Structure formats: C-alpha cells, structure tokens
mmCIF file of C-alpha atoms and ligand atoms in Angstrom:
data_model
loop_
_atom_site.group_PDB
_atom_site.id
_atom_site.type_symbol
_atom_site.label_atom_id
_atom_site.label_comp_id
_atom_site.label_asym_id
_atom_site.label_seq_id
_atom_site.Cartn_x
_atom_site.Cartn_y
_atom_site.Cartn_z
ATOM 1 C CA MET A 1 106.852 50.431 -74.646
ATOM 2 C CA GLU A 2 110.312 50.121 -76.064
ATOM 3 C CA ASN A 3 111.254 46.971 -77.894
ATOM 4 C CA ILE A 4 114.632 45.795 -76.604
ATOM 5 C CA ALA A 5 117.632 43.949 -78.124
ATOM 6 C CA PHE A 6 119.869 42.556 -75.436
ATOM 7 C CA ILE A 7 123.414 41.464 -76.420
ATOM 8 C CA GLY A 8 125.546 39.469 -73.895
ATOM 9 C CA LEU A 9 123.751 37.063 -71.601
ATOM 10 C CA GLY A 10 126.626 36.119 -69.272
ATOM 11 C CA ASN A 11 126.708 36.091 -65.391
ATOM 12 C CA MET A 12 125.275 39.657 -65.416
ATOM 13 C CA GLY A 13 123.389 40.107 -68.739
ATOM 14 C CA GLY A 14 121.423 36.805 -68.377
ATOM 15 C CA PRO A 15 119.574 37.854 -65.143
ATOM 16 C CA MET A 16 119.296 41.489 -66.279
ATOM 17 C CA ALA A 17 117.424 40.464 -69.538
ATOM 18 C CA VAL A 18 115.193 38.148 -67.426
ATOM 19 C CA ASN A 19 114.343 41.050 -65.207
ATOM 20 C CA LEU A 20 113.310 43.176 -68.270
ATOM 21 C CA LEU A 21 111.103 40.317 -69.377
ATOM 22 C CA SER A 22 109.478 39.924 -66.032
ATOM 23 C CA LYS A 23 108.553 43.774 -66.081
ATOM 24 C CA GLY A 24 106.749 43.280 -69.350
ATOM 25 C CA PHE A 25 109.402 44.425 -71.947
ATOM 26 C CA GLN A 26 109.799 42.481 -75.214
ATOM 27 C CA VAL A 27 113.341 41.208 -75.478
ATOM 28 C CA SER A 28 115.196 39.691 -78.405
ATOM 29 C CA ALA A 29 118.627 38.581 -77.381
ATOM 30 C CA PHE A 30 121.831 37.255 -78.765
ATOM 31 C CA ASP A 31 124.862 35.568 -77.137
ATOM 32 C CA LEU A 32 127.669 33.467 -78.460
ATOM 33 C CA SER A 33 126.690 30.812 -75.948
ATOM 34 C CA ALA A 34 123.783 28.615 -76.952
ATOM 35 C CA ASP A 35 123.074 27.626 -73.285
ATOM 36 C CA ALA A 36 122.798 31.351 -72.338
ATOM 37 C CA LEU A 37 120.357 31.811 -75.284
ATOM 38 C CA ALA A 38 118.329 28.801 -74.322
ATOM 39 C CA LYS A 39 117.809 30.073 -70.715
ATOM 40 C CA LEU A 40 116.589 33.470 -71.982
ATOM 41 C CA ALA A 41 114.166 31.758 -74.363
ATOM 42 C CA SER A 42 112.785 29.694 -71.446
ATOM 43 C CA ALA A 43 112.096 32.960 -69.571
ATOM 44 C CA GLY A 44 110.030 34.208 -72.512
ATOM 45 C CA GLY A 45 112.604 36.039 -74.616
ATOM 46 C CA ARG A 46 113.278 35.609 -78.362
ATOM 47 C CA ALA A 47 116.647 33.934 -79.046
ATOM 48 C CA ALA A 48 118.038 35.584 -82.160
ATOM 49 C CA THR A 49 120.460 33.909 -84.556
ATOM 50 C CA ASN A 50 123.004 36.849 -84.433
ATOM 51 C CA ALA A 51 123.278 40.399 -83.220
ATOM 52 C CA ALA A 52 121.816 41.870 -86.450
ATOM 53 C CA ASP A 53 118.817 39.570 -86.088
ATOM 54 C CA ALA A 54 118.275 40.674 -82.511
ATOM 55 C CA VAL A 55 118.057 44.328 -83.360
ATOM 56 C CA LYS A 56 115.716 43.992 -86.347
ATOM 57 C CA GLU A 57 112.695 45.339 -84.589
ATOM 58 C CA ALA A 58 114.450 47.088 -81.736
ATOM 59 C CA SER A 59 114.192 50.727 -80.648
ATOM 60 C CA VAL A 60 116.678 50.154 -77.756
ATOM 61 C CA VAL A 61 119.845 47.979 -77.656
ATOM 62 C CA ILE A 62 121.390 47.041 -74.292
ATOM 63 C CA SER A 63 124.771 45.292 -74.271
ATOM 64 C CA MET A 64 126.561 43.586 -71.414
ATOM 65 C CA LEU A 65 129.915 42.340 -72.892
ATOM 66 C CA PRO A 66 133.359 41.661 -71.300
ATOM 67 C CA ALA A 67 135.593 44.380 -72.483
ATOM 68 C CA GLY A 68 135.993 47.413 -74.776
ATOM 69 C CA LYS A 69 137.152 45.383 -77.882
ATOM 70 C CA HIS A 70 133.889 43.460 -77.750
ATOM 71 C CA VAL A 71 131.864 46.626 -77.534
ATOM 72 C CA ALA A 72 133.568 48.314 -80.338
ATOM 73 C CA GLY A 73 133.352 45.076 -82.494
ATOM 74 C CA LEU A 74 129.605 44.951 -81.883
ATOM 75 C CA TYR A 75 128.758 48.577 -82.811
ATOM 76 C CA LEU A 76 131.444 49.891 -85.162
ATOM 77 C CA GLY A 77 132.367 49.138 -88.829
ATOM 78 C CA ASP A 78 130.320 48.126 -91.856
ATOM 79 C CA GLU A 79 128.979 45.005 -90.144
ATOM 80 C CA GLY A 80 128.472 46.720 -86.725
ATOM 81 C CA LEU A 81 124.978 47.438 -85.246
ATOM 82 C CA PHE A 82 125.215 51.264 -85.854
ATOM 83 C CA ALA A 83 124.982 50.453 -89.552
ATOM 84 C CA LYS A 84 121.820 48.406 -88.945
ATOM 85 C CA LEU A 85 119.874 50.624 -86.363
ATOM 86 C CA ALA A 86 117.351 53.284 -87.341
ATOM 87 C CA ARG A 87 118.016 56.939 -86.502
ATOM 88 C CA GLY A 88 116.484 57.736 -83.114
ATOM 89 C CA ALA A 89 117.447 54.369 -81.580
ATOM 90 C CA LEU A 90 118.899 54.369 -78.075
ATOM 91 C CA VAL A 91 121.920 52.229 -77.233
ATOM 92 C CA ILE A 92 122.800 51.569 -73.634
ATOM 93 C CA ASP A 93 126.133 49.783 -72.972
ATOM 94 C CA CYS A 94 126.232 48.358 -69.438
ATOM 95 C CA SER A 95 129.712 46.591 -69.864
ATOM 96 C CA THR A 96 132.706 47.961 -67.881
ATOM 97 C CA ILE A 97 135.121 49.237 -70.470
ATOM 98 C CA ASP A 98 137.660 52.083 -70.907
ATOM 99 C CA ALA A 99 136.293 55.546 -71.027
ATOM 100 C CA GLY A 100 138.160 56.270 -74.262
ATOM 101 C CA THR A 101 136.365 53.489 -76.182
ATOM 102 C CA ALA A 102 132.999 54.521 -74.603
ATOM 103 C CA ARG A 103 133.545 58.072 -75.894
ATOM 104 C CA LYS A 104 134.673 56.834 -79.356
ATOM 105 C CA VAL A 105 131.550 54.562 -79.656
ATOM 106 C CA ALA A 106 129.320 57.322 -78.454
ATOM 107 C CA GLU A 107 130.682 59.732 -81.127
ATOM 108 C CA ALA A 108 130.145 57.138 -83.852
ATOM 109 C CA ALA A 109 126.572 56.690 -82.590
ATOM 110 C CA GLN A 110 125.937 60.402 -82.731
ATOM 111 C CA MET A 111 127.087 60.614 -86.365
ATOM 112 C CA GLN A 112 124.299 57.999 -87.223
ATOM 113 C CA GLY A 113 121.594 59.955 -85.202
ATOM 114 C CA ILE A 114 121.692 57.241 -82.523
ATOM 115 C CA ALA A 115 121.561 58.126 -78.760
ATOM 116 C CA MET A 116 124.147 56.339 -76.606
ATOM 117 C CA LEU A 117 124.656 55.952 -72.944
ATOM 118 C CA ASP A 118 127.558 54.247 -71.013
ATOM 119 C CA ALA A 119 125.744 52.656 -68.022
ATOM 120 C CA PRO A 120 128.120 50.304 -66.213
ATOM 121 C CA VAL A 121 126.778 48.637 -63.146
ATOM 122 C CA SER A 122 127.723 47.724 -59.602
ATOM 123 C CA GLY A 123 126.149 45.225 -57.317
ATOM 124 C CA GLY A 124 127.398 41.788 -58.606
ATOM 125 C CA THR A 125 125.516 38.806 -59.860
ATOM 126 C CA ALA A 126 123.269 38.827 -56.732
ATOM 127 C CA GLY A 127 122.229 42.400 -57.577
ATOM 128 C CA ALA A 128 121.624 41.557 -61.261
ATOM 129 C CA ALA A 129 119.380 38.574 -60.216
ATOM 130 C CA ALA A 130 117.450 40.596 -57.578
ATOM 131 C CA GLY A 131 117.069 43.707 -59.871
ATOM 132 C CA THR A 132 118.815 45.916 -57.359
ATOM 133 C CA LEU A 133 121.856 46.976 -59.451
ATOM 134 C CA THR A 134 123.432 50.420 -59.275
ATOM 135 C CA PHE A 135 123.792 52.150 -62.786
ATOM 136 C CA ILE A 136 126.447 54.722 -63.258
ATOM 137 C CA VAL A 137 125.515 56.623 -66.286
ATOM 138 C CA GLY A 138 127.409 58.810 -68.760
ATOM 139 C CA GLY A 139 125.694 60.618 -71.547
ATOM 140 C CA ALA A 140 122.919 63.182 -72.186
ATOM 141 C CA ALA A 141 120.257 63.777 -69.501
ATOM 142 C CA GLN A 142 117.339 63.376 -72.028
ATOM 143 C CA ASP A 143 118.723 60.026 -73.097
ATOM 144 C CA LEU A 144 118.971 58.923 -69.461
ATOM 145 C CA ALA A 145 115.302 60.053 -68.983
ATOM 146 C CA ARG A 146 114.364 57.772 -71.939
ATOM 147 C CA ALA A 147 116.461 54.835 -70.457
ATOM 148 C CA ARG A 148 115.200 55.178 -66.938
ATOM 149 C CA PRO A 149 112.210 52.856 -67.001
ATOM 150 C CA MET A 150 114.463 50.099 -68.364
ATOM 151 C CA LEU A 151 117.160 50.771 -65.856
ATOM 152 C CA GLU A 152 114.648 50.824 -63.120
ATOM 153 C CA ALA A 153 113.457 47.225 -64.197
ATOM 154 C CA MET A 154 117.036 46.093 -63.554
ATOM 155 C CA GLY A 155 118.260 48.295 -60.726
ATOM 156 C CA LYS A 156 117.567 50.407 -57.708
ATOM 157 C CA ASN A 157 120.054 53.268 -57.781
ATOM 158 C CA ILE A 158 120.636 55.348 -60.921
ATOM 159 C CA PHE A 159 123.368 58.023 -60.957
ATOM 160 C CA HIS A 160 124.124 60.425 -63.669
ATOM 161 C CA ALA A 161 127.958 60.842 -63.574
ATOM 162 C CA GLY A 162 128.296 63.316 -66.410
ATOM 163 C CA GLY A 163 128.710 63.293 -70.217
ATOM 164 C CA PRO A 164 129.852 60.416 -72.411
ATOM 165 C CA GLY A 165 132.386 58.180 -70.744
ATOM 166 C CA ALA A 166 131.818 59.587 -67.274
ATOM 167 C CA GLY A 167 129.953 56.492 -66.131
ATOM 168 C CA GLN A 168 132.953 54.329 -66.963
ATOM 169 C CA THR A 169 135.362 56.674 -65.218
ATOM 170 C CA ALA A 170 133.269 56.531 -62.062
ATOM 171 C CA LYS A 171 132.895 52.767 -62.316
ATOM 172 C CA ILE A 172 136.620 52.338 -62.648
ATOM 173 C CA CYS A 173 137.307 54.435 -59.480
ATOM 174 C CA ASN A 174 134.768 52.170 -57.662
ATOM 175 C CA ASN A 175 136.305 48.935 -58.920
ATOM 176 C CA MET A 176 139.864 49.933 -58.163
ATOM 177 C CA LEU A 177 138.740 50.392 -54.569
ATOM 178 C CA LEU A 178 136.868 47.099 -54.643
ATOM 179 C CA GLY A 179 139.960 45.256 -55.717
ATOM 180 C CA ILE A 180 142.005 46.808 -53.097
ATOM 181 C CA LEU A 181 139.340 46.133 -50.401
ATOM 182 C CA MET A 182 138.915 42.515 -51.428
ATOM 183 C CA ALA A 183 142.703 41.904 -51.403
ATOM 184 C CA GLY A 184 142.929 43.708 -48.073
ATOM 185 C CA THR A 185 140.070 41.736 -46.523
ATOM 186 C CA ALA A 186 141.686 38.466 -47.667
ATOM 187 C CA GLU A 187 145.052 39.480 -46.135
ATOM 188 C CA ALA A 188 143.383 40.353 -42.800
ATOM 189 C CA LEU A 189 141.430 37.106 -42.574
ATOM 190 C CA ALA A 190 144.409 35.047 -43.443
ATOM 191 C CA LEU A 191 146.452 36.830 -40.754
ATOM 192 C CA GLY A 192 143.742 36.093 -38.197
ATOM 193 C CA VAL A 193 143.335 32.395 -39.211
ATOM 194 C CA LYS A 194 147.194 31.945 -39.107
ATOM 195 C CA ASN A 195 147.028 33.233 -35.509
ATOM 196 C CA GLY A 196 144.318 30.842 -34.351
ATOM 197 C CA LEU A 197 141.086 32.824 -35.067
ATOM 198 C CA ASP A 198 137.925 31.361 -36.500
ATOM 199 C CA PRO A 199 137.388 33.131 -39.880
ATOM 200 C CA LYS A 200 133.612 33.428 -39.149
ATOM 201 C CA VAL A 201 134.149 35.002 -35.765
ATOM 202 C CA LEU A 202 136.842 37.321 -37.128
ATOM 203 C CA SER A 203 134.518 38.305 -40.002
ATOM 204 C CA GLU A 204 131.631 39.112 -37.584
ATOM 205 C CA ILE A 205 134.006 41.341 -35.543
ATOM 206 C CA ILE A 206 135.352 43.223 -38.548
ATOM 207 C CA SER A 207 131.768 43.688 -40.091
ATOM 208 C CA LYS A 208 130.825 45.475 -36.830
ATOM 209 C CA SER A 209 134.109 47.361 -36.526
ATOM 210 C CA SER A 210 136.014 50.051 -38.405
ATOM 211 C CA GLY A 211 137.504 47.648 -41.037
ATOM 212 C CA ARG A 212 134.040 46.668 -42.443
ATOM 213 C CA ASN A 213 133.448 46.936 -46.146
ATOM 214 C CA TRP A 214 131.367 45.391 -48.933
ATOM 215 C CA ALA A 215 133.411 42.163 -48.837
ATOM 216 C CA THR A 216 132.997 41.635 -45.177
ATOM 217 C CA GLU A 217 129.274 42.548 -45.264
ATOM 218 C CA LEU A 218 128.082 40.820 -48.396
ATOM 219 C CA TYR A 219 130.800 38.917 -50.231
ATOM 220 C CA ASN A 220 133.111 37.298 -47.751
ATOM 221 C CA PRO A 221 136.134 35.619 -49.510
ATOM 222 C CA TRP A 222 136.553 32.885 -46.954
ATOM 223 C CA PRO A 223 134.750 29.608 -47.779
ATOM 224 C CA GLY A 224 131.846 28.703 -45.419
ATOM 225 C CA VAL A 225 131.589 32.195 -43.780
ATOM 226 C CA MET A 226 128.675 33.311 -45.924
ATOM 227 C CA GLU A 227 126.503 30.681 -47.443
ATOM 228 C CA ASN A 228 125.503 32.680 -50.529
ATOM 229 C CA ALA A 229 128.934 34.136 -51.390
ATOM 230 C CA PRO A 230 130.941 32.523 -54.292
ATOM 231 C CA ALA A 231 133.598 31.497 -51.750
ATOM 232 C CA SER A 232 131.109 28.936 -50.459
ATOM 233 C CA ARG A 233 130.526 27.389 -53.822
ATOM 234 C CA GLY A 234 134.143 26.958 -54.996
ATOM 235 C CA TYR A 235 134.354 30.547 -56.373
ATOM 236 C CA ALA A 236 132.005 29.611 -59.303
ATOM 237 C CA GLY A 237 129.982 32.322 -60.960
ATOM 238 C CA GLY A 238 130.179 35.852 -59.621
ATOM 239 C CA PHE A 239 132.751 38.290 -60.917
ATOM 240 C CA MET A 240 135.743 36.520 -62.573
ATOM 241 C CA SER A 241 139.294 37.288 -61.398
ATOM 242 C CA GLU A 242 140.185 38.058 -65.118
ATOM 243 C CA LEU A 243 137.457 40.726 -65.235
ATOM 244 C CA MET A 244 138.793 42.336 -62.019
ATOM 245 C CA LEU A 245 142.360 42.230 -63.543
ATOM 246 C CA LYS A 246 140.911 44.068 -66.614
ATOM 247 C CA ASP A 247 139.295 46.780 -64.369
ATOM 248 C CA LEU A 248 142.482 47.272 -62.365
ATOM 249 C CA GLY A 249 144.298 47.717 -65.703
ATOM 250 C CA LEU A 250 141.811 50.274 -66.817
ATOM 251 C CA ALA A 251 142.286 52.161 -63.501
ATOM 252 C CA GLU A 252 146.070 52.149 -64.070
ATOM 253 C CA GLU A 253 145.764 53.364 -67.634
ATOM 254 C CA THR A 254 143.419 56.126 -66.496
ATOM 255 C CA ALA A 255 145.866 57.103 -63.735
ATOM 256 C CA MET A 256 148.723 57.215 -66.225
ATOM 257 C CA GLN A 257 146.730 59.312 -68.751
ATOM 258 C CA SER A 258 145.752 61.784 -66.108
ATOM 259 C CA HIS A 259 149.094 61.824 -64.144
ATOM 260 C CA ALA A 260 147.363 60.568 -60.998
ATOM 261 C CA ALA A 261 149.061 58.362 -58.445
ATOM 262 C CA ASN A 262 147.543 54.886 -57.918
ATOM 263 C CA PRO A 263 150.058 52.940 -55.831
ATOM 264 C CA LEU A 264 147.488 50.791 -54.080
ATOM 265 C CA GLY A 265 145.536 50.129 -57.316
ATOM 266 C CA ALA A 266 148.875 49.071 -59.020
ATOM 267 C CA LEU A 267 149.599 46.678 -56.173
ATOM 268 C CA ALA A 268 146.142 45.104 -56.352
ATOM 269 C CA ARG A 269 146.645 44.794 -60.150
ATOM 270 C CA ASN A 270 149.901 42.958 -59.610
ATOM 271 C CA LEU A 271 148.263 40.569 -57.168
ATOM 272 C CA TYR A 272 145.500 39.754 -59.589
ATOM 273 C CA GLU A 273 147.925 39.455 -62.506
ATOM 274 C CA GLU A 274 149.767 36.715 -60.569
ATOM 275 C CA HIS A 275 146.552 35.169 -59.497
ATOM 276 C CA VAL A 276 145.196 34.951 -63.010
ATOM 277 C CA GLN A 277 148.584 33.623 -64.264
ATOM 278 C CA GLN A 278 148.307 30.845 -61.747
ATOM 279 C CA GLY A 279 145.084 29.536 -63.552
ATOM 280 C CA ASN A 280 142.459 31.348 -61.300
ATOM 281 C CA GLY A 281 141.066 33.725 -64.082
ATOM 282 C CA LYS A 282 137.716 32.103 -64.289
ATOM 283 C CA LEU A 283 137.241 31.911 -60.569
ATOM 284 C CA ASP A 284 135.334 34.677 -58.690
ATOM 285 C CA PHE A 285 137.675 37.571 -57.681
ATOM 286 C CA SER A 286 137.229 36.795 -54.025
ATOM 287 C CA SER A 287 139.537 33.743 -54.600
ATOM 288 C CA ILE A 288 142.422 36.105 -54.185
ATOM 289 C CA VAL A 289 142.243 34.843 -50.603
ATOM 290 C CA ARG A 290 144.125 31.727 -51.875
ATOM 291 C CA HIS A 291 147.123 34.086 -52.434
ATOM 292 C CA PHE A 292 147.358 34.558 -48.774
ATOM 293 C CA HIS A 293 146.312 31.221 -47.350
ATOM 294 C CA HIS A 294 146.346 27.654 -48.689
ATOM 295 C CA LEU A 295 142.737 26.421 -48.899
ATOM 296 C CA ASP A 296 141.796 22.868 -49.922
HETATM 297 P P1 LIG B 1 130.507 37.004 -68.594
HETATM 298 O O1 LIG B 1 131.832 36.581 -69.236
HETATM 299 O O2 LIG B 1 129.805 36.079 -67.789
HETATM 300 O O3 LIG B 1 129.481 37.406 -69.868
HETATM 301 C C1 LIG B 1 129.787 37.997 -71.033
HETATM 302 C C2 LIG B 1 128.849 37.343 -72.096
HETATM 303 O O4 LIG B 1 129.103 38.066 -73.310
HETATM 304 C C3 LIG B 1 129.250 35.872 -72.399
HETATM 305 O O5 LIG B 1 128.061 35.098 -72.217
HETATM 306 C C4 LIG B 1 129.739 35.883 -73.755
HETATM 307 O O6 LIG B 1 129.368 34.629 -74.439
HETATM 308 C C5 LIG B 1 129.030 37.077 -74.425
HETATM 309 N N1 LIG B 1 129.634 37.590 -75.588
HETATM 310 C C6 LIG B 1 131.001 37.925 -75.757
HETATM 311 N N2 LIG B 1 131.148 38.481 -76.925
HETATM 312 C C7 LIG B 1 129.994 38.542 -77.573
HETATM 313 C C8 LIG B 1 129.511 38.906 -78.800
HETATM 314 N N3 LIG B 1 130.306 39.487 -79.674
HETATM 315 N N4 LIG B 1 128.195 38.801 -79.124
HETATM 316 C C9 LIG B 1 127.261 38.306 -78.214
HETATM 317 N N5 LIG B 1 127.693 37.798 -76.932
HETATM 318 C C10 LIG B 1 129.004 37.957 -76.701
HETATM 319 O O7 LIG B 1 130.759 38.344 -67.951
HETATM 320 P P2 LIG B 1 129.875 39.149 -66.865
HETATM 321 O O8 LIG B 1 130.308 38.777 -65.493
HETATM 322 O O9 LIG B 1 128.466 39.051 -67.266
HETATM 323 O O10 LIG B 1 130.329 40.588 -67.016
HETATM 324 C C11 LIG B 1 129.960 41.450 -68.198
HETATM 325 C C12 LIG B 1 130.481 42.851 -67.922
HETATM 326 O O11 LIG B 1 129.969 43.366 -66.731
HETATM 327 C C13 LIG B 1 131.975 43.019 -67.800
HETATM 328 O O12 LIG B 1 132.404 44.182 -68.463
HETATM 329 C C14 LIG B 1 132.213 43.095 -66.352
HETATM 330 O O13 LIG B 1 133.471 43.805 -66.052
HETATM 331 C C15 LIG B 1 130.964 43.701 -65.860
HETATM 332 N N6 LIG B 1 130.514 43.533 -64.448
HETATM 333 C C16 LIG B 1 130.504 42.319 -63.926
HETATM 334 C C17 LIG B 1 130.061 42.062 -62.654
HETATM 335 C C18 LIG B 1 130.004 40.692 -62.008
HETATM 336 O O14 LIG B 1 129.786 40.670 -60.784
HETATM 337 N N7 LIG B 1 130.047 39.659 -62.766
HETATM 338 C C19 LIG B 1 129.677 43.093 -61.862
HETATM 339 C C20 LIG B 1 129.735 44.463 -62.430
HETATM 340 C C21 LIG B 1 130.098 44.634 -63.739
#
C-alpha cells in the first residue's frame, strides 16, 4: 500500500486525509495551521514538522492548497518537494489552480522522473467529509490507474478529463457555472421574499421546477432553509467567497487566453469582487445572497 504525504489540511484537505486514514492508508501530513495538524493527529495520522519532513517516507504526495502560487511554491525550486522526492513518486494535486501552472508543475515533475496528476474536486466540504467527492483528473492514464485506490477512498466519481492541466480546465468551467448559478439563485430568492414569499416554500417550488440546480437542491443560500447548509450556520466553513472569486478570475483568464466569450462569468466575478471587498471573503460563497437582500 502506498505511503501518503498530505499537504494542506483546510476545510477540504482535513476531511480528505481523515478518509484516507480510515481506509487504512498511512498518512504523514503538514499544514501551516497547528490546529489542523492536531486534528489529523487525533485521527491517527503523523503530524510532520514541515512539508519536507512529511514526504520523507512517502511514495505518493497529495496536496490541497488554496491557489497556484502555493502549489508552485510547494513543489518547485531548490527547496521544493520535487528536489526531495525519489524518482517514481506520484504527486496528486487536488487544489483548484490555473491550468498553466498545473502544466508547468507537471513538466517540472516529469524532468525529475516524478508522475503528476492535476485532480481538482467537486462536492464541497460535505462531499469531502462523506468521501463522495468528484475528482476531475488531468494527466497520463497509467498514473490515474495508480492513483485510483486513493481517489476512491476520498470520492465516488472519477473522471479523466485529458492530459496535464485538463482537470483544471474542466473544473474551472464547472465552477464558473456554479458561481453564476449561486448568484442567480440568490437573486431569485430575494425577489420572491421581497414580494411576500416564504424562502422555504419558494425553494421547495424551484427545486421541483425548471429552475432547480445544486444550490436549491443541496446548498441553499437562504438562512434556515436547509439545516446543514453553511447559510444556516452564519456562512462559516464551506467554500469561501475569496476562493470562488479566485475561480471566477481563472475562468476569465482562460476565456481571454482562448478568445472565448464569458459575459455571465464576468458578471458573477464582479459580484464576488464587490462582495469580497465588503469584507465577506472568509464567508461561504452562498453569502452572496446578502448582496441582494439585507439579512441580520
Ligand atoms: P482552506 O483555506 O480551508 O485550506 C487550505 C489549507 O492550506 C489551509 O489549512 C492552509 O493553512 C494550508 N496551507 C496554505 N499554504 C500552505 C503551505 N505552504 N504548506 C502547508 N499548508 C498550507 O481551503 P479549502 O476550502 O480547503 O480549499 C482548498 C482548495 O480546494 C482550493 O483550491 C479550493 O478552491 C478548492 N476547493 C474547495 C472546495 C470547498 O468547498 N471548500 C470545493 C472544491 C474545491
């Protein structure tokens, strides 16, 4: 069985690493947060003192970091992990980052004889905790075959999108649509409430009608409509607005580079830009409903 180093134990990485432990994998982990490391240790993992210490005995490295600069910083350069890993190691980066950085890091891995997959995920923190994530993978088929038992310990659906970077491109298309749908759902609910409707009743109607989507089915942005959604716990945890803003920015960059039109994605990015500037960056992205309706 592979010996895994897991780097980045945040809202997503923490529960993903715990699922690997519960399926019998050995996990050494590192995060900048001492609290996150302590949680992992209490679930049976080894808390490493830094990333290099975490990979000492590892045949596989999995990373779950905020953005491209963190991923490039972790792996590249004289102090990066590619300089420390043995040839034949497998690296699986599950962070959502730009496809260009994913390809650059994959090329650097190849030069060192290290296999690399970009494997961003969908399914939110609930999917991470339940082990039901969707993995969207870019890289070589034989490397995906090697990664599969570990991905299956953390997720349910595994897609091979194409070569290096293809997982990130597919993930960015998905998240652009998610940002648009969340903002649209918030706007529709606010319109109904302003006109006297109960948000719970309206949500039930939409979720059984043609406007239904992931937000109305599983992640309602209105407080109190869904007990388990971040909206019902003050928008804590979940998927931070600043990360959604990052993803909408990546979609816009991708559209510009490929001369594709993304007017709705750009509109959603502007909404999230304002929302983050108003101090909501750390709140779950469904808090965009506050842009449309004043909630206490
Ligand atoms: P998060 O901010 O909760 O976690 C990131 C973790 O990385 C933090 O614990 C931080 O301390 C750690 N970290 C940062 N730099 C580090 C370094 N150099 N070494 C070690 N640890 C470091 O973010 P998250 O919500 O877990 O998201 C992680 C990634 O997954 C992002 O790219 C995000 O876009 C993506 N994602 C998130 C969700 C979600 O619902 N939260 C869903 C799908 C994808």
